[in-house]
PDB file of C-alpha atoms and ligand atoms in Angstrom:
ATOM      1  CA  UNK I 190       0.182  -0.021   0.180  1.00  0.00           C
ATOM      2  CA  UNK I 191       1.441   3.275  -0.923  1.00  0.00           C
ATOM      3  CA  UNK I 192      -1.284   5.547  -1.288  1.00  0.00           C
ATOM      4  CA  UNK I 193      -2.447   7.200   1.827  1.00  0.00           C
ATOM      5  CA  UNK I 194      -4.457   4.841   3.925  1.00  0.00           C
ATOM      6  CA  UNK I 195      -7.644   7.189   4.597  1.00  0.00           C
ATOM      7  CA  UNK I 196     -10.330   4.577   4.881  1.00  0.00           C
ATOM      8  CA  UNK I 197      -7.916   1.963   6.872  1.00  0.00           C
ATOM      9  CA  UNK I 198      -7.278   4.824   9.428  1.00  0.00           C
ATOM     10  CA  UNK I 199     -11.266   5.764   9.354  1.00  0.00           C
ATOM     11  CA  UNK I 200     -11.940   2.154  10.119  1.00  0.00           C
ATOM     12  CA  UNK I 201      -9.462   2.162  13.024  1.00  0.00           C
ATOM     13  CA  UNK I 202     -10.751   5.293  14.180  1.00  0.00           C
ATOM     14  CA  UNK I 203     -14.251   3.963  14.136  1.00  0.00           C
ATOM     15  CA  UNK I 204     -13.353   0.912  16.024  1.00  0.00           C
ATOM     16  CA  UNK I 205     -11.981   2.748  18.797  1.00  0.00           C
ATOM     17  CA  UNK I 206     -15.354   3.878  19.615  1.00  0.00           C
ATOM     18  CA  UNK I 207     -15.889   0.128  20.812  1.00  0.00           C
ATOM     19  CA  UNK I 208     -12.945   0.117  23.239  1.00  0.00           C
ATOM     20  CA  UNK I 209     -13.703  -0.751  26.819  1.00  0.00           C
ATOM     21  CA  UNK I 210     -11.118   0.609  28.518  1.00  0.00           C
ATOM     22  CA  UNK I 211     -12.054   1.917  32.221  1.00  0.00           C
ATOM     23  CA  UNK I 212      -9.162   1.428  33.799  1.00  0.00           C
ATOM     24  CA  UNK I 213      -6.433   3.055  31.416  1.00  0.00           C
ATOM     25  CA  UNK I 214      -8.559   5.460  30.047  1.00  0.00           C
ATOM     26  CA  UNK I 215      -6.769   4.591  26.685  1.00  0.00           C
ATOM     27  CA  UNK I 216      -8.905   3.804  23.876  1.00  0.00           C
ATOM     28  CA  UNK I 217      -7.581   1.956  20.951  1.00  0.00           C
ATOM     29  CA  UNK I 218      -8.783   1.153  17.726  1.00  0.00           C
ATOM     30  CA  UNK I 219      -7.342  -1.337  15.096  1.00  0.00           C
ATOM     31  CA  UNK I 220      -8.168  -2.197  11.557  1.00  0.00           C
ATOM     32  CA  UNK I 221      -6.644  -4.888   9.211  1.00  0.00           C
ATOM     33  CA  UNK I 222      -6.447  -4.784   5.619  1.00  0.00           C
ATOM     34  CA  UNK I 223      -6.554  -8.087   3.589  1.00  0.00           C
ATOM     35  CA  UNK I 224      -5.389  -8.771  -0.015  1.00  0.00           C
ATOM     36  CA  UNK I 225      -9.188  -9.200  -1.004  1.00  0.00           C
ATOM     37  CA  UNK I 226     -10.243  -5.710   0.248  1.00  0.00           C
ATOM     38  CA  UNK I 227     -11.732  -7.447   3.217  1.00  0.00           C
ATOM     39  CA  UNK I 228     -11.008  -4.951   6.674  1.00  0.00           C
ATOM     40  CA  UNK I 229     -11.464  -6.477  10.077  1.00  0.00           C
ATOM     41  CA  UNK I 230     -11.502  -4.142  12.739  1.00  0.00           C
ATOM     42  CA  UNK I 231     -11.584  -4.359  16.669  1.00  0.00           C
ATOM     43  CA  UNK I 232     -10.770  -2.339  19.763  1.00  0.00           C
ATOM     44  CA  UNK I 233      -8.912  -2.909  23.300  1.00  0.00           C
ATOM     45  CA  UNK I 234     -10.550  -4.807  26.081  1.00  0.00           C
ATOM     46  CA  UNK I 235      -9.651  -4.427  29.424  1.00  0.00           C
ATOM     47  CA  UNK I 236     -10.270  -6.396  32.480  1.00  0.00           C
ATOM     48  CA  UNK I 237     -10.591  -5.866  36.465  1.00  0.00           C
ATOM     49  CA  UNK I 238      -7.880  -8.066  36.814  1.00  0.00           C
ATOM     50  CA  UNK I 239      -5.452  -5.553  34.831  1.00  0.00           C
ATOM     51  CA  UNK I 240      -2.999  -8.158  33.303  1.00  0.00           C
ATOM     52  CA  UNK I 241      -5.759  -9.826  31.502  1.00  0.00           C
ATOM     53  CA  UNK I 242      -6.566  -6.760  29.141  1.00  0.00           C
ATOM     54  CA  UNK I 243      -6.411  -7.641  25.552  1.00  0.00           C
ATOM     55  CA  UNK I 244      -5.011  -4.933  22.745  1.00  0.00           C
ATOM     56  CA  UNK I 245      -6.835  -3.896  19.742  1.00  0.00           C
ATOM     57  CA  UNK I 246      -4.460  -5.563  17.628  1.00  0.00           C
ATOM     58  CA  UNK I 247      -4.664  -8.939  19.114  1.00  0.00           C
ATOM     59  CA  UNK I 248      -8.253  -8.610  19.038  1.00  0.00           C
ATOM     60  CA  UNK I 249      -8.117  -7.946  15.405  1.00  0.00           C
ATOM     61  CA  UNK I 250      -5.842 -11.100  14.917  1.00  0.00           C
ATOM     62  CA  UNK I 251      -8.214 -13.129  16.987  1.00  0.00           C
ATOM     63  CA  UNK I 252     -10.956 -12.015  14.999  1.00  0.00           C
ATOM     64  CA  UNK I 253      -9.720 -12.565  11.585  1.00  0.00           C
ATOM     65  CA  UNK I 254      -8.392 -15.801  12.418  1.00  0.00           C
ATOM     66  CA  UNK I 255     -11.536 -16.891  14.077  1.00  0.00           C
ATOM     67  CA  UNK I 256     -13.380 -16.090  10.225  1.00  0.00           C
ATOM     68  CA  UNK I 257     -10.908 -18.303   8.866  1.00  0.00           C
ATOM     69  CA  UNK I 258      -8.255 -15.783   7.559  1.00  0.00           C
ATOM     70  CA  UNK I 259      -4.878 -17.529   7.113  1.00  0.00           C
ATOM     71  CA  UNK I 260      -2.596 -14.895   5.566  1.00  0.00           C
ATOM     72  CA  UNK I 261      -3.189 -12.242   3.193  1.00  0.00           C
ATOM     73  CA  UNK I 262      -2.489  -9.236   5.460  1.00  0.00           C
ATOM     74  CA  UNK I 263      -1.615  -6.097   3.772  1.00  0.00           C
ATOM     75  CA  UNK I 264      -1.513  -3.690   6.070  1.00  0.00           C
ATOM     76  CA  UNK I 265      -2.767  -2.592   9.634  1.00  0.00           C
ATOM     77  CA  UNK I 266      -3.833   0.847  10.794  1.00  0.00           C
ATOM     78  CA  UNK I 267      -4.092   1.790  14.753  1.00  0.00           C
ATOM     79  CA  UNK I 268      -5.397   4.625  16.479  1.00  0.00           C
ATOM     80  CA  UNK I 269      -4.886   5.523  19.897  1.00  0.00           C
ATOM     81  CA  UNK I 270      -5.837   8.125  22.764  1.00  0.00           C
ATOM     82  CA  UNK I 271      -8.169   9.153  24.846  1.00  0.00           C
ATOM     83  CA  UNK I 272     -11.847  10.062  24.064  1.00  0.00           C
ATOM     84  CA  UNK I 273     -13.466  13.387  23.995  1.00  0.00           C
ATOM     85  CA  UNK I 274     -16.983  13.949  25.531  1.00  0.00           C
ATOM     86  CA  UNK I 275     -18.351  12.694  22.330  1.00  0.00           C
ATOM     87  CA  UNK I 276     -16.177   9.328  22.271  1.00  0.00           C
ATOM     88  CA  UNK I 277     -14.177  10.101  19.674  1.00  0.00           C
ATOM     89  CA  UNK I 278     -10.486   9.352  20.059  1.00  0.00           C
ATOM     90  CA  UNK I 279      -8.013  12.022  20.251  1.00  0.00           C
ATOM     91  CA  UNK I 280      -4.407  10.994  19.088  1.00  0.00           C
ATOM     92  CA  UNK I 281      -1.730  12.251  20.854  1.00  0.00           C
ATOM     93  CA  UNK I 282       1.832  13.198  19.396  1.00  0.00           C
ATOM     94  CA  UNK I 283       3.294  10.121  19.223  1.00  0.00           C
ATOM     95  CA  UNK I 284       1.637   7.505  17.309  1.00  0.00           C
ATOM     96  CA  UNK I 285       0.536   4.221  19.080  1.00  0.00           C
ATOM     97  CA  UNK I 286       2.558   1.443  17.268  1.00  0.00           C
ATOM     98  CA  UNK I 287       1.450  -2.256  18.275  1.00  0.00           C
ATOM     99  CA  UNK I 288       2.957  -3.343  21.492  1.00  0.00           C
ATOM    100  CA  UNK I 289       5.857  -6.320  21.451  1.00  0.00           C
ATOM    101  CA  UNK I 290       2.949  -9.318  21.772  1.00  0.00           C
ATOM    102  CA  UNK I 291       1.128  -7.735  19.392  1.00  0.00           C
ATOM    103  CA  UNK I 292       4.010  -7.629  16.516  1.00  0.00           C
ATOM    104  CA  UNK I 293       4.529 -11.001  17.239  1.00  0.00           C
ATOM    105  CA  UNK I 294       0.477 -11.754  16.693  1.00  0.00           C
ATOM    106  CA  UNK I 295       0.674  -9.876  13.845  1.00  0.00           C
ATOM    107  CA  UNK I 296       3.600 -11.925  12.033  1.00  0.00           C
ATOM    108  CA  UNK I 297       1.909 -15.189  12.937  1.00  0.00           C
ATOM    109  CA  UNK I 298      -0.803 -14.132  10.371  1.00  0.00           C
ATOM    110  CA  UNK I 299       1.415 -12.422   8.285  1.00  0.00           C
ATOM    111  CA  UNK I 300       3.779 -15.068   7.884  1.00  0.00           C
ATOM    112  CA  UNK I 301       0.821 -17.914   6.986  1.00  0.00           C
ATOM    113  CA  UNK I 302       0.311 -15.863   3.581  1.00  0.00           C
ATOM    114  CA  UNK I 303       3.924 -14.794   3.271  1.00  0.00           C
ATOM    115  CA  UNK I 304       3.132 -10.873   3.501  1.00  0.00           C
ATOM    116  CA  UNK I 305       4.968  -8.254   5.261  1.00  0.00           C
ATOM    117  CA  UNK I 306       2.195  -6.075   5.873  1.00  0.00           C
ATOM    118  CA  UNK I 307       2.627  -2.281   6.470  1.00  0.00           C
ATOM    119  CA  UNK I 308       2.227  -0.748  10.045  1.00  0.00           C
ATOM    120  CA  UNK I 309       0.300   2.455  10.239  1.00  0.00           C
ATOM    121  CA  UNK I 310       0.540   4.535  13.375  1.00  0.00           C
ATOM    122  CA  UNK I 311      -1.730   7.641  13.764  1.00  0.00           C
ATOM    123  CA  UNK I 312      -0.614  10.940  15.467  1.00  0.00           C
ATOM    124  CA  UNK I 313      -1.818  14.477  15.736  1.00  0.00           C
ATOM    125  CA  UNK I 314       1.078  15.330  12.615  1.00  0.00           C
ATOM    126  CA  UNK I 315       0.084  12.484  10.819  1.00  0.00           C
ATOM    127  CA  UNK I 316       1.192   8.865   9.850  1.00  0.00           C
ATOM    128  CA  UNK I 317       4.070   6.544  10.952  1.00  0.00           C
ATOM    129  CA  UNK I 318       4.582   4.018   8.313  1.00  0.00           C
ATOM    130  CA  UNK I 319       6.779   1.116   8.676  1.00  0.00           C
ATOM    131  CA  UNK I 320       7.005  -2.447   7.688  1.00  0.00           C
ATOM    132  CA  UNK I 321       6.352  -5.165  10.116  1.00  0.00           C
ATOM    133  CA  UNK I 322       9.779  -6.841   9.797  1.00  0.00           C
ATOM    134  CA  UNK I 323      11.208  -3.769  10.684  1.00  0.00           C
ATOM    135  CA  UNK I 324       9.267  -3.581  13.758  1.00  0.00           C
ATOM    136  CA  UNK I 325      10.027  -7.158  14.666  1.00  0.00           C
ATOM    137  CA  UNK I 326      13.223  -8.007  12.743  1.00  0.00           C
ATOM    138  CA  UNK I 327      14.478 -11.608  12.597  1.00  0.00           C
ATOM    139  CA  UNK I 328      11.119 -12.894  13.956  1.00  0.00           C
ATOM    140  CA  UNK I 329      10.014 -16.344  15.364  1.00  0.00           C
ATOM    141  CA  UNK I 330       7.345 -17.895  13.320  1.00  0.00           C
ATOM    142  CA  UNK I 331       5.557 -20.778  11.914  1.00  0.00           C
ATOM    143  CA  UNK I 332       8.566 -21.742   9.554  1.00  0.00           C
ATOM    144  CA  UNK I 333      10.555 -22.017  13.045  1.00  0.00           C
ATOM    145  CA  UNK I 334       8.712 -25.014  13.966  1.00  0.00           C
ATOM    146  CA  UNK I 335       8.160 -26.731  10.285  1.00  0.00           C
TER     147      UNK I 335
HETATM  148  N1  THU K 658      -3.400  -1.166  23.808  1.00  0.00           N
HETATM  149  C1  THU K 658      -3.580  -1.688  22.375  1.00  0.00           C
HETATM  150  O1  THU K 658      -4.767  -1.682  22.289  1.00  0.00           O
HETATM  151  N2  THU K 658      -2.652  -1.541  21.415  1.00  0.00           N
HETATM  152  C2  THU K 658      -1.291  -1.257  21.647  1.00  0.00           C
HETATM  153  O2  THU K 658      -0.677  -1.446  20.807  1.00  0.00           O
HETATM  154  C3  THU K 658      -0.944  -0.809  22.852  1.00  0.00           C
HETATM  155  C4  THU K 658      -1.662  -0.762  24.123  1.00  0.00           C
HETATM  156  C5  THU K 658      -4.293  -0.980  24.921  1.00  0.00           C
HETATM  157  C6  THU K 658      -3.828  -2.105  25.802  1.00  0.00           C
HETATM  158  C7  THU K 658      -4.352  -1.183  27.111  1.00  0.00           C
HETATM  159  O3  THU K 658      -6.013  -1.575  26.941  1.00  0.00           O
HETATM  160  C8  THU K 658      -4.278   0.260  26.683  1.00  0.00           C
HETATM  161  O4  THU K 658      -3.617   0.359  25.488  1.00  0.00           O
HETATM  162  C9  THU K 658      -3.349   0.815  27.962  1.00  0.00           C
HETATM  163  O5  THU K 658      -2.151  -0.002  27.709  1.00  0.00           O
END
């Protein structure tokens, strides 16, 4: 993907409205784009037992794989911040890029189809766009267990 991914960012922004984050107050939406044009969105879901909280990207991977997807991951947009009075997420000065665990989960789905998806983080000043392989070099994945 080289054109500005406005639709994917919009999907991630909309997904953040579904966040359940009463403990951190930090709402995150992620949207996965596949090579058939499908977009799979998800939000973060926290728990009173804080360590059980689930990131938006992890939920999106689980959702896509539950739908039967095994590869074809082209791009991922992530939008995170605190919501305004109307519930819309307000991004800060630094983009939210996937945490380490989520990088690994995204790699599993991507590796199944042999793609290196573009990861797009949104900040108030614009987009940060990097390949997953740059964010997670020398990744451990399915090939290691083959
Ligand atoms: N979070 C995500 O959903 N994705 C990330 O990439 C970073 C962090 C969530 C987890 C938690 O619910 C909240 O943001 C604060 O860490």
